[in-house]
Amino acid sequence: MSEKIKNIFVFVGPPGAGKGTLSQYCIQHLGWKQFSTGAMCRKHIHEQTDFGKQIDFAIKSGKLVSDQLIFQVVEDWLSGQKNDSHSVILDGFPRTVAQAENLQQLLTTKFLGCSLHIIRLAITSDTVLYRLASRMVCSNYECQAVYSKADGLQRCTLCSYPLSYRSDDAHDVIKDRLDTYYMHEKGLLDFFRQQRIPINEVNGERPLQTVFSEFKHLVTALV
Ligand code: AMP
């Protein structure tokens, strides 16, 4: 008998909050799957697909891609996972109320019985700015694992590709990305509260290994 997705974990938090790194821990240690809308967008731009050409400007200028375009790729990915019993992480989606409504609608029509869990990584802007200034990513677009300059690594420990900086982590773009994030955050969280979906806060200030330990405890209580 085929299994359906039972749990979707939505990671909410500004760029640099640690969503990607926490996802990596969940993939490696819990066997979960992750879909990062940002990573998917960068891959399309790199491959110069039609979708990539449409979103290139938005990404480079720190703006959001249209709700309709982004929801379509999330829906396609989730639909492809429906015979998989893993818990899945949505990293960076939904980011607006319209996206949250679309997701909610999708779950009630195609993923009945699937629970939605919201994990908010709480973090100050100072920590975010510090982390983004030293963030490095794997240059393999199939991987895009996240590192810090402080790790002192030149190559990805997962696939051996060289590490590089993200162009949208440049100082002038970061400010726009953070402004865009905070412009939507309150509405998004209010939407979940109205839907009586609890928002589970995790203190993202601490080292990511500590964050992961707390997260695992939380997961045991949630699922
Ligand atoms: P991220 O890797 O999550 O920081 O996302 C990088 C960029 O991808 C963002 O600055 C947006 O331009 C775009 N993006 C990622 N996720 C979304 C989303 N849910 N809605 C709209 N744009 C997105």
CSV table of C-alpha atoms and ligand atoms in Angstrom, one decimal:
chain,number,residue,atom,x,y,z
A,1,MET,CA,0.0,0.0,0.0
A,2,SER,CA,1.4,3.4,-0.8
A,3,GLU,CA,2.0,5.9,2.0
A,4,LYS,CA,1.2,9.6,1.8
A,5,ILE,CA,3.1,12.5,3.3
A,6,LYS,CA,2.1,12.7,7.0
A,7,ASN,CA,3.9,15.8,8.1
A,8,ILE,CA,4.9,19.0,6.5
A,9,PHE,CA,7.2,21.2,8.5
A,10,VAL,CA,7.3,24.8,7.3
A,11,PHE,CA,10.5,26.6,8.3
A,12,VAL,CA,9.8,30.3,8.8
A,13,GLY,CA,12.5,32.9,9.4
A,14,PRO,CA,14.6,35.6,7.7
A,15,PRO,CA,17.4,34.8,5.4
A,16,GLY,CA,20.3,33.6,7.5
A,17,ALA,CA,18.1,32.3,10.3
A,18,GLY,CA,19.5,28.8,9.7
A,19,LYS,CA,16.6,27.2,7.8
A,20,GLY,CA,18.9,25.6,5.3
A,21,THR,CA,21.4,24.3,7.8
A,22,LEU,CA,18.6,22.9,10.1
A,23,SER,CA,17.2,21.2,7.0
A,24,GLN,CA,20.5,19.6,6.2
A,25,TYR,CA,20.6,18.2,9.8
A,26,CYS,CA,17.0,16.8,9.3
A,27,ILE,CA,18.0,15.2,5.9
A,28,GLN,CA,21.2,13.6,7.3
A,29,HIS,CA,20.0,12.5,10.7
A,30,LEU,CA,16.2,12.0,10.3
A,31,GLY,CA,16.0,10.9,6.7
A,32,TRP,CA,13.6,13.7,5.8
A,33,LYS,CA,13.2,15.5,2.5
A,34,GLN,CA,13.4,19.2,2.0
A,35,PHE,CA,12.2,21.6,-0.7
A,36,SER,CA,13.9,25.0,-0.7
A,37,THR,CA,12.1,27.4,-3.1
A,38,GLY,CA,15.2,29.6,-3.1
A,39,ALA,CA,17.5,26.8,-4.1
A,40,MET,CA,15.0,25.7,-6.8
A,41,CYS,CA,14.9,29.3,-8.1
A,42,ARG,CA,18.8,29.5,-8.3
A,43,LYS,CA,19.0,26.2,-10.1
A,44,HIS,CA,16.5,27.4,-12.7
A,45,ILE,CA,18.4,30.6,-13.2
A,46,HIS,CA,21.7,28.7,-13.6
A,47,GLU,CA,20.1,26.4,-16.2
A,48,GLN,CA,18.5,29.4,-17.9
A,49,THR,CA,15.1,27.7,-18.2
A,50,ASP,CA,12.1,29.8,-19.1
A,51,PHE,CA,11.1,29.9,-15.5
A,52,GLY,CA,14.7,31.0,-14.6
A,53,LYS,CA,14.5,33.8,-17.1
A,54,GLN,CA,11.2,35.0,-15.6
A,55,ILE,CA,12.5,35.2,-12.1
A,56,ASP,CA,16.1,36.3,-12.6
A,57,PHE,CA,15.5,40.0,-11.9
A,58,ALA,CA,13.4,39.4,-8.8
A,59,ILE,CA,16.1,37.2,-7.2
A,60,LYS,CA,19.0,39.5,-8.1
A,61,SER,CA,17.1,42.5,-6.6
A,62,GLY,CA,16.0,40.7,-3.4
A,63,LYS,CA,12.3,40.8,-4.3
A,64,LEU,CA,9.9,38.0,-4.2
A,65,VAL,CA,9.0,35.8,-7.1
A,66,SER,CA,5.2,36.0,-8.0
A,67,ASP,CA,3.0,33.9,-5.7
A,68,GLN,CA,1.5,32.1,-8.7
A,69,LEU,CA,4.9,31.0,-10.2
A,70,ILE,CA,6.3,29.9,-6.9
A,71,PHE,CA,3.2,28.0,-5.8
A,72,GLN,CA,3.2,26.0,-9.1
A,73,VAL,CA,6.7,24.6,-8.4
A,74,VAL,CA,5.8,23.8,-4.8
A,75,GLU,CA,2.6,22.0,-5.9
A,76,ASP,CA,4.5,20.0,-8.5
A,77,TRP,CA,7.2,19.0,-6.0
A,78,LEU,CA,4.7,18.0,-3.3
A,79,SER,CA,2.6,16.0,-5.8
A,80,GLY,CA,5.7,14.1,-6.8
A,81,GLN,CA,6.3,13.2,-3.1
A,82,LYS,CA,2.9,11.8,-2.3
A,83,ASN,CA,3.9,8.1,-2.4
A,84,ASP,CA,6.7,8.8,0.2
A,85,SER,CA,6.2,8.4,3.9
A,86,HIS,CA,8.9,10.9,5.0
A,87,SER,CA,8.2,14.0,6.8
A,88,VAL,CA,9.0,16.9,4.5
A,89,ILE,CA,10.4,20.4,5.0
A,90,LEU,CA,9.3,23.4,3.1
A,91,ASP,CA,12.2,25.9,3.4
A,92,GLY,CA,11.3,29.4,2.4
A,93,PHE,CA,7.6,28.7,1.5
A,94,PRO,CA,5.1,30.0,2.2
A,95,ARG,CA,6.4,33.6,2.5
A,96,THR,CA,3.2,35.5,1.9
A,97,VAL,CA,-0.5,35.1,3.0
A,98,ALA,CA,-1.5,34.3,-0.6
A,99,GLN,CA,1.0,31.4,-0.7
A,100,ALA,CA,-0.1,30.2,2.8
A,101,GLU,CA,-3.7,30.2,1.5
A,102,ASN,CA,-2.7,28.2,-1.6
A,103,LEU,CA,-0.9,25.7,0.5
A,104,GLN,CA,-3.8,25.3,2.9
A,105,GLN,CA,-6.1,24.8,0.0
A,106,LEU,CA,-3.8,22.2,-1.5
A,107,LEU,CA,-3.6,20.2,1.7
A,108,THR,CA,-7.3,20.2,2.2
A,109,THR,CA,-7.9,18.9,-1.3
A,110,LYS,CA,-5.0,16.6,-2.2
A,111,PHE,CA,-3.2,15.8,1.1
A,112,LEU,CA,-6.0,15.0,3.5
A,113,GLY,CA,-4.6,13.7,6.8
A,114,CYS,CA,-1.3,15.5,6.4
A,115,SER,CA,-0.4,17.7,9.4
A,116,LEU,CA,1.1,21.1,8.9
A,117,HIS,CA,3.7,22.2,11.5
A,118,ILE,CA,5.1,25.8,11.6
A,119,ILE,CA,8.6,26.2,13.0
A,120,ARG,CA,9.7,29.8,13.4
A,121,LEU,CA,13.4,30.4,13.9
A,122,ALA,CA,13.6,33.5,16.1
A,123,ILE,CA,16.8,35.5,15.5
A,124,THR,CA,17.9,39.1,15.7
A,125,SER,CA,18.9,41.2,12.7
A,126,ASP,CA,22.4,41.6,14.0
A,127,THR,CA,23.0,37.8,14.0
A,128,VAL,CA,21.4,37.5,10.6
A,129,LEU,CA,23.7,40.1,9.1
A,130,TYR,CA,26.7,38.5,10.7
A,131,ARG,CA,25.7,35.0,9.4
A,132,LEU,CA,24.9,36.2,5.8
A,133,ALA,CA,28.2,38.1,5.6
A,134,SER,CA,30.1,34.8,6.2
A,135,ARG,CA,27.7,32.4,4.5
A,136,MET,CA,29.1,30.1,1.8
A,137,VAL,CA,27.2,27.6,-0.3
A,138,CYS,CA,28.1,24.6,-2.4
A,139,SER,CA,28.4,25.6,-6.1
A,140,ASN,CA,26.7,22.4,-7.2
A,141,TYR,CA,23.1,23.5,-7.9
A,142,GLU,CA,21.8,20.0,-7.1
A,143,CYS,CA,23.3,20.4,-3.6
A,144,GLN,CA,23.6,24.0,-2.4
A,145,ALA,CA,24.6,22.9,1.1
A,146,VAL,CA,25.2,25.8,3.4
A,147,TYR,CA,28.5,26.6,5.2
A,148,SER,CA,30.1,29.4,7.1
A,149,LYS,CA,33.4,31.1,6.2
A,150,ALA,CA,34.4,30.3,9.8
A,151,ASP,CA,34.3,26.5,8.9
A,152,GLY,CA,37.5,27.1,6.9
A,153,LEU,CA,36.4,24.8,4.1
A,154,GLN,CA,37.1,25.2,0.4
A,155,ARG,CA,34.9,22.3,-0.8
A,156,CYS,CA,31.5,20.8,0.1
A,157,THR,CA,31.8,17.9,2.5
A,158,LEU,CA,28.8,16.2,0.8
A,159,CYS,CA,29.7,16.4,-2.9
A,160,SER,CA,33.2,17.9,-3.1
A,161,TYR,CA,32.2,20.9,-5.3
A,162,PRO,CA,33.9,24.2,-4.5
A,163,LEU,CA,32.1,26.6,-2.1
A,164,SER,CA,31.2,30.1,-3.2
A,165,TYR,CA,29.2,33.1,-2.0
A,166,ARG,CA,25.6,33.8,-3.0
A,167,SER,CA,25.3,36.9,-5.2
A,168,ASP,CA,22.1,37.9,-3.3
A,169,ASP,CA,24.0,37.8,0.0
A,170,ALA,CA,25.9,41.0,-1.2
A,171,HIS,CA,25.5,43.8,1.4
A,172,ASP,CA,23.2,46.0,-0.8
A,173,VAL,CA,20.8,43.2,-1.6
A,174,ILE,CA,20.6,41.8,1.9
A,175,LYS,CA,18.9,44.9,3.2
A,176,ASP,CA,16.2,44.6,0.5
A,177,ARG,CA,15.8,40.9,1.2
A,178,LEU,CA,15.4,41.5,5.0
A,179,ASP,CA,12.9,44.4,4.4
A,180,THR,CA,10.9,42.1,2.1
A,181,TYR,CA,10.9,39.3,4.6
A,182,TYR,CA,9.7,41.4,7.5
A,183,MET,CA,7.1,43.1,5.4
A,184,HIS,CA,5.3,39.8,5.0
A,185,GLU,CA,6.2,38.0,8.2
A,186,LYS,CA,3.5,39.4,10.6
A,187,GLY,CA,0.7,38.7,8.1
A,188,LEU,CA,1.9,35.2,7.5
A,189,LEU,CA,2.1,34.3,11.2
A,190,ASP,CA,-1.3,36.0,11.8
A,191,PHE,CA,-2.8,33.8,9.0
A,192,PHE,CA,-1.5,30.6,10.7
A,193,ARG,CA,-2.9,31.8,14.1
A,194,GLN,CA,-6.3,32.5,12.5
A,195,GLN,CA,-6.2,28.9,11.1
A,196,ARG,CA,-5.4,27.6,14.6
A,197,ILE,CA,-2.1,26.2,13.4
A,198,PRO,CA,0.4,26.7,16.3
A,199,ILE,CA,3.6,28.5,15.7
A,200,ASN,CA,6.5,26.7,17.3
A,201,GLU,CA,9.3,29.1,18.2
A,202,VAL,CA,12.9,27.9,18.2
A,203,ASN,CA,15.7,30.1,19.4
A,204,GLY,CA,17.9,30.4,16.3
A,205,GLU,CA,20.6,32.5,18.0
A,206,ARG,CA,22.5,29.4,19.3
A,207,PRO,CA,24.8,27.1,17.4
A,208,LEU,CA,22.8,25.2,14.8
A,209,GLN,CA,23.7,21.8,16.5
A,210,THR,CA,22.0,23.1,19.6
A,211,VAL,CA,19.0,24.3,17.6
A,212,PHE,CA,18.8,20.9,16.0
A,213,SER,CA,18.7,19.1,19.5
A,214,GLU,CA,15.9,21.4,20.6
A,215,PHE,CA,14.1,20.8,17.3
A,216,LYS,CA,14.3,17.0,17.7
A,217,HIS,CA,12.6,17.3,21.1
A,218,LEU,CA,9.9,19.4,19.6
A,219,VAL,CA,9.3,17.0,16.8
A,220,THR,CA,8.8,14.1,19.3
A,221,ALA,CA,6.1,16.2,20.9
A,222,LEU,CA,4.5,17.1,17.6
A,223,VAL,CA,4.3,13.9,15.6
B,1,AMP,P1,16.1,32.0,-0.1
B,1,AMP,O1,17.1,31.1,-0.6
B,1,AMP,O2,15.0,31.3,0.7
B,1,AMP,O3,16.7,33.1,0.7
B,1,AMP,O4,15.4,32.7,-1.4
B,1,AMP,C1,16.2,33.4,-2.3
B,1,AMP,C2,15.2,34.2,-3.2
B,1,AMP,O5,14.3,33.3,-3.9
B,1,AMP,C3,14.3,35.1,-2.5
B,1,AMP,O6,15.0,36.4,-2.2
B,1,AMP,C4,13.2,35.3,-3.5
B,1,AMP,O7,13.6,36.1,-4.6
B,1,AMP,C5,13.0,33.9,-4.1
B,1,AMP,N1,12.1,33.1,-3.3
B,1,AMP,C6,12.3,32.0,-2.5
B,1,AMP,N2,11.2,31.5,-1.9
B,1,AMP,C7,10.2,32.3,-2.3
B,1,AMP,C8,8.8,32.4,-2.1
B,1,AMP,N3,8.2,31.5,-1.3
B,1,AMP,N4,8.1,33.3,-2.7
B,1,AMP,C9,8.7,34.2,-3.5
B,1,AMP,N5,10.0,34.3,-3.8
B,1,AMP,C10,10.8,33.3,-3.2
